PDB file of C-alpha atoms in Angstrom:
ATOM      1  CA  MET A   1      -6.411  29.488   1.296  1.00  0.00           C
ATOM      2  CA  THR A   2      -7.904  26.369   1.660  1.00  0.00           C
ATOM      3  CA  TYR A   3      -5.498  23.142   1.672  1.00  0.00           C
ATOM      4  CA  ARG A   4      -5.969  19.847   0.534  1.00  0.00           C
ATOM      5  CA  ASN A   5      -3.837  17.253   2.567  1.00  0.00           C
ATOM      6  CA  PRO A   6      -3.404  13.602   3.365  1.00  0.00           C
ATOM      7  CA  THR A   7      -5.287  12.035   5.704  1.00  0.00           C
ATOM      8  CA  PRO A   8      -2.507  10.259   8.827  1.00  0.00           C
ATOM      9  CA  THR A   9      -3.028   7.003   9.615  1.00  0.00           C
ATOM     10  CA  VAL A  10      -1.203   4.262  11.936  1.00  0.00           C
ATOM     11  CA  ASP A  11      -0.572   0.113  10.882  1.00  0.00           C
ATOM     12  CA  ILE A  12       0.749  -1.743  13.590  1.00  0.00           C
ATOM     13  CA  ILE A  13       2.827  -5.026  13.150  1.00  0.00           C
ATOM     14  CA  ILE A  14       2.236  -7.055  16.594  1.00  0.00           C
ATOM     15  CA  GLU A  15       4.208 -10.008  16.913  1.00  0.00           C
ATOM     16  CA  LEU A  16       2.827 -12.087  19.948  1.00  0.00           C
ATOM     17  CA  ILE A  17       5.884 -13.154  22.074  1.00  0.00           C
ATOM     18  CA  ASP A  18       4.747 -15.615  23.515  1.00  0.00           C
ATOM     19  CA  ARG A  19       4.373 -17.859  20.794  1.00  0.00           C
ATOM     20  CA  PRO A  20       6.817 -20.066  18.612  1.00  0.00           C
ATOM     21  CA  ALA A  21       7.621 -18.530  15.880  1.00  0.00           C
ATOM     22  CA  ARG A  22       6.668 -14.698  17.002  1.00  0.00           C
ATOM     23  CA  PRO A  23       3.706 -14.372  14.519  1.00  0.00           C
ATOM     24  CA  ILE A  24       1.540 -11.556  13.665  1.00  0.00           C
ATOM     25  CA  VAL A  25      -2.055 -10.653  14.312  1.00  0.00           C
ATOM     26  CA  LEU A  26      -3.578  -9.309  10.834  1.00  0.00           C
ATOM     27  CA  ILE A  27      -7.800  -8.625  10.762  1.00  0.00           C
ATOM     28  CA  GLU A  28      -9.813  -9.496   8.382  1.00  0.00           C
ATOM     29  CA  ARG A  29     -11.539  -6.304   7.177  1.00  0.00           C
ATOM     30  CA  LYS A  30     -15.419  -6.320   8.363  1.00  0.00           C
ATOM     31  CA  ASN A  31     -15.754  -2.150   5.785  1.00  0.00           C
ATOM     32  CA  PRO A  32     -14.504  -1.941   2.689  1.00  0.00           C
ATOM     33  CA  PRO A  33     -11.827  -2.124   1.270  1.00  0.00           C
ATOM     34  CA  PHE A  34     -12.342  -6.110   2.247  1.00  0.00           C
ATOM     35  CA  GLY A  35     -10.191  -8.469   2.621  1.00  0.00           C
ATOM     36  CA  TRP A  36      -6.744  -8.922   5.239  1.00  0.00           C
ATOM     37  CA  ALA A  37      -5.198  -5.898   6.729  1.00  0.00           C
ATOM     38  CA  ILE A  38      -2.544  -5.448   9.179  1.00  0.00           C
ATOM     39  CA  PRO A  39      -4.278  -3.841  12.214  1.00  0.00           C
ATOM     40  CA  GLY A  40      -4.258   0.036  12.290  1.00  0.00           C
ATOM     41  CA  GLY A  41      -6.276   3.255  11.746  1.00  0.00           C
ATOM     42  CA  PHE A  42      -6.623   7.140  11.411  1.00  0.00           C
ATOM     43  CA  VAL A  43      -4.935   9.027  13.999  1.00  0.00           C
ATOM     44  CA  ASP A  44      -7.315  11.517  15.733  1.00  0.00           C
ATOM     45  CA  TYR A  45      -7.284  15.274  15.945  1.00  0.00           C
ATOM     46  CA  GLY A  46      -5.257  16.280  18.993  1.00  0.00           C
ATOM     47  CA  GLU A  47      -3.318  12.467  19.139  1.00  0.00           C
ATOM     48  CA  THR A  48      -0.079  11.847  18.758  1.00  0.00           C
ATOM     49  CA  VAL A  49       1.028   8.560  16.411  1.00  0.00           C
ATOM     50  CA  GLU A  50       2.255   6.509  18.901  1.00  0.00           C
ATOM     51  CA  THR A  51      -1.441   7.262  21.058  1.00  0.00           C
ATOM     52  CA  ALA A  52      -3.103   6.354  17.714  1.00  0.00           C
ATOM     53  CA  ALA A  53      -1.143   3.050  17.745  1.00  0.00           C
ATOM     54  CA  ILE A  54      -2.126   2.024  20.682  1.00  0.00           C
ATOM     55  CA  ARG A  55      -5.524   2.937  20.904  1.00  0.00           C
ATOM     56  CA  GLU A  56      -6.310   0.767  17.135  1.00  0.00           C
ATOM     57  CA  ALA A  57      -4.238  -2.259  18.207  1.00  0.00           C
ATOM     58  CA  LYS A  58      -6.704  -2.193  21.212  1.00  0.00           C
ATOM     59  CA  GLU A  59      -9.340  -1.439  19.778  1.00  0.00           C
ATOM     60  CA  GLU A  60      -8.972  -3.574  16.772  1.00  0.00           C
ATOM     61  CA  THR A  61      -7.117  -7.081  18.643  1.00  0.00           C
ATOM     62  CA  GLY A  62      -7.690  -6.205  22.732  1.00  0.00           C
ATOM     63  CA  LEU A  63      -4.166  -6.480  23.081  1.00  0.00           C
ATOM     64  CA  GLU A  64      -1.939  -3.981  25.167  1.00  0.00           C
ATOM     65  CA  VAL A  65       0.958  -3.803  23.057  1.00  0.00           C
ATOM     66  CA  GLU A  66       4.211  -2.429  23.476  1.00  0.00           C
ATOM     67  CA  LEU A  67       5.488  -0.121  20.432  1.00  0.00           C
ATOM     68  CA  ILE A  68       9.058  -0.763  19.796  1.00  0.00           C
ATOM     69  CA  GLU A  69      10.059   1.046  17.150  1.00  0.00           C
ATOM     70  CA  GLN A  70       8.813   3.377  14.486  1.00  0.00           C
ATOM     71  CA  PHE A  71       9.199   1.287  11.088  1.00  0.00           C
ATOM     72  CA  TYR A  72       8.652   3.242   8.336  1.00  0.00           C
ATOM     73  CA  VAL A  73       5.902   5.774   6.630  1.00  0.00           C
ATOM     74  CA  TYR A  74       4.135   5.043   3.866  1.00  0.00           C
ATOM     75  CA  SER A  75       2.648   7.669   1.639  1.00  0.00           C
ATOM     76  CA  ASP A  76       2.049   6.650  -1.997  1.00  0.00           C
ATOM     77  CA  PRO A  77      -1.151   8.460  -3.072  1.00  0.00           C
ATOM     78  CA  ASN A  78      -2.926   5.546  -4.266  1.00  0.00           C
ATOM     79  CA  ARG A  79      -1.788   3.040  -0.794  1.00  0.00           C
ATOM     80  CA  ASP A  80      -5.691   3.567  -0.077  1.00  0.00           C
ATOM     81  CA  PRO A  81      -8.707   3.917  -2.577  1.00  0.00           C
ATOM     82  CA  ARG A  82     -10.685   5.809  -0.443  1.00  0.00           C
ATOM     83  CA  GLN A  83      -8.820   8.732  -0.099  1.00  0.00           C
ATOM     84  CA  HIS A  84      -4.961   9.857   0.047  1.00  0.00           C
ATOM     85  CA  THR A  85      -3.623   9.070   3.318  1.00  0.00           C
ATOM     86  CA  LEU A  86       0.231   8.517   4.900  1.00  0.00           C
ATOM     87  CA  SER A  87       0.658   6.161   7.304  1.00  0.00           C
ATOM     88  CA  VAL A  88       3.095   5.846  10.216  1.00  0.00           C
ATOM     89  CA  VAL A  89       3.995   2.198  10.620  1.00  0.00           C
ATOM     90  CA  PHE A  90       5.233   0.910  14.564  1.00  0.00           C
ATOM     91  CA  LEU A  91       6.472  -2.805  14.875  1.00  0.00           C
ATOM     92  CA  ALA A  92       4.853  -3.963  18.159  1.00  0.00           C
ATOM     93  CA  THR A  93       5.308  -6.743  20.602  1.00  0.00           C
ATOM     94  CA  ALA A  94       2.577  -8.164  22.459  1.00  0.00           C
ATOM     95  CA  ILE A  95       1.120 -11.217  24.871  1.00  0.00           C
ATOM     96  CA  GLY A  96      -2.151 -13.015  25.211  1.00  0.00           C
ATOM     97  CA  GLU A  97      -5.161 -14.108  23.068  1.00  0.00           C
ATOM     98  CA  PRO A  98      -6.481 -11.444  20.701  1.00  0.00           C
ATOM     99  CA  GLN A  99     -10.175 -11.072  20.079  1.00  0.00           C
ATOM    100  CA  ALA A 100     -11.416  -8.852  16.575  1.00  0.00           C
ATOM    101  CA  ALA A 101     -13.277  -6.131  17.482  1.00  0.00           C
ATOM    102  CA  ASP A 102     -14.108  -2.674  15.925  1.00  0.00           C
ATOM    103  CA  ASP A 103     -13.881  -3.000  12.548  1.00  0.00           C
ATOM    104  CA  ALA A 104     -11.951  -6.383  12.279  1.00  0.00           C
ATOM    105  CA  LYS A 105     -14.563  -9.256  11.452  1.00  0.00           C
ATOM    106  CA  HIS A 106     -12.051 -11.459  12.056  1.00  0.00           C
ATOM    107  CA  LEU A 107      -8.607 -11.938  13.021  1.00  0.00           C
ATOM    108  CA  GLU A 108      -5.765 -14.346  12.819  1.00  0.00           C
ATOM    109  CA  LEU A 109      -1.872 -15.593  13.647  1.00  0.00           C
ATOM    110  CA  PHE A 110       0.121 -15.433  10.873  1.00  0.00           C
ATOM    111  CA  GLU A 111       3.728 -16.524  10.354  1.00  0.00           C
ATOM    112  CA  PRO A 112       5.572 -15.786   7.781  1.00  0.00           C
ATOM    113  CA  TRP A 113       5.303 -18.622   5.546  1.00  0.00           C
ATOM    114  CA  ARG A 114       1.845 -18.467   5.981  1.00  0.00           C
ATOM    115  CA  ILE A 115       0.514 -14.882   4.875  1.00  0.00           C
ATOM    116  CA  PRO A 116      -2.737 -14.362   2.708  1.00  0.00           C
ATOM    117  CA  GLN A 117      -2.796 -13.203  -0.456  1.00  0.00           C
ATOM    118  CA  ASN A 118      -6.127 -10.842  -0.279  1.00  0.00           C
ATOM    119  CA  LEU A 119      -4.377  -7.693   1.659  1.00  0.00           C
ATOM    120  CA  CYS A 120      -5.823  -4.624   1.727  1.00  0.00           C
ATOM    121  CA  PHE A 121      -3.924  -1.174   0.449  1.00  0.00           C
ATOM    122  CA  ASP A 122      -0.639  -1.441   0.071  1.00  0.00           C
ATOM    123  CA  HIS A 123      -0.244  -3.703   2.981  1.00  0.00           C
ATOM    124  CA  ASP A 124       1.702  -6.301   0.761  1.00  0.00           C
ATOM    125  CA  ARG A 125       4.254  -4.245   0.239  1.00  0.00           C
ATOM    126  CA  ILE A 126       4.485  -3.141   3.832  1.00  0.00           C
ATOM    127  CA  LEU A 127       4.979  -6.861   5.053  1.00  0.00           C
ATOM    128  CA  LYS A 128       7.358  -7.987   2.656  1.00  0.00           C
ATOM    129  CA  ASP A 129       9.696  -4.913   3.703  1.00  0.00           C
ATOM    130  CA  TYR A 130       8.911  -6.169   7.394  1.00  0.00           C
ATOM    131  CA  TRP A 131       9.620  -9.478   6.777  1.00  0.00           C
ATOM    132  CA  ARG A 132      13.262  -8.480   5.082  1.00  0.00           C
ATOM    133  CA  TYR A 133      13.873  -5.981   8.096  1.00  0.00           C
ATOM    134  CA  ARG A 134      12.606  -9.217  10.792  1.00  0.00           C
ATOM    135  CA  ASN A 135      14.742 -11.715   8.917  1.00  0.00           C
ATOM    136  CA  TYR A 136      17.756  -9.810   7.863  1.00  0.00           C
ATOM    137  CA  ARG A 137      17.871  -6.216   9.430  1.00  0.00           C
ATOM    138  CA  ILE A 138      17.443  -4.668   5.847  1.00  0.00           C
ATOM    139  CA  ARG A 139      15.463  -1.627   6.235  1.00  0.00           C
ATOM    140  CA  PRO A 140      12.981  -0.302   3.821  1.00  0.00           C
ATOM    141  CA  GLN A 141      14.424   1.737   0.664  1.00  0.00           C
ATOM    142  CA  LEU A 142      13.617   5.457   0.633  1.00  0.00           C
ATOM    143  CA  LEU A 143      11.469   6.403  -2.576  1.00  0.00           C
ATOM    144  CA  LYS A 144      12.223   9.473  -4.366  1.00  0.00           C
TER     145      LYS A 144
END
């Protein structure tokens, strides 16, 4: 019997805690789909989601992150145009100067009032949920 399952991914919302307003790091993708994205990527076989999150953050931003909490799992089958994925989203903190690397063409720091419009995947929804949680401590609602 062959199983067809969603592919696990991680996304890491990284707050730079050594800056005013604790901006987050977003990357501009080098590969399709193009646009701005939360740093993240695929979980390797034999790897925990926590290890994948720390690895992906380092590969794409050069930052050593501290994972604060697992935020939410986003699993809409249409969230990634390439294939059905599910993303375990982590909140993390870091200090230092991020550098774009791996499949990040460019990166920038963004405050809540300055988020780009051309976000990839379902990252607009994820960031909306994140800002609501950061400001009001209201978690995303489970979808039925």
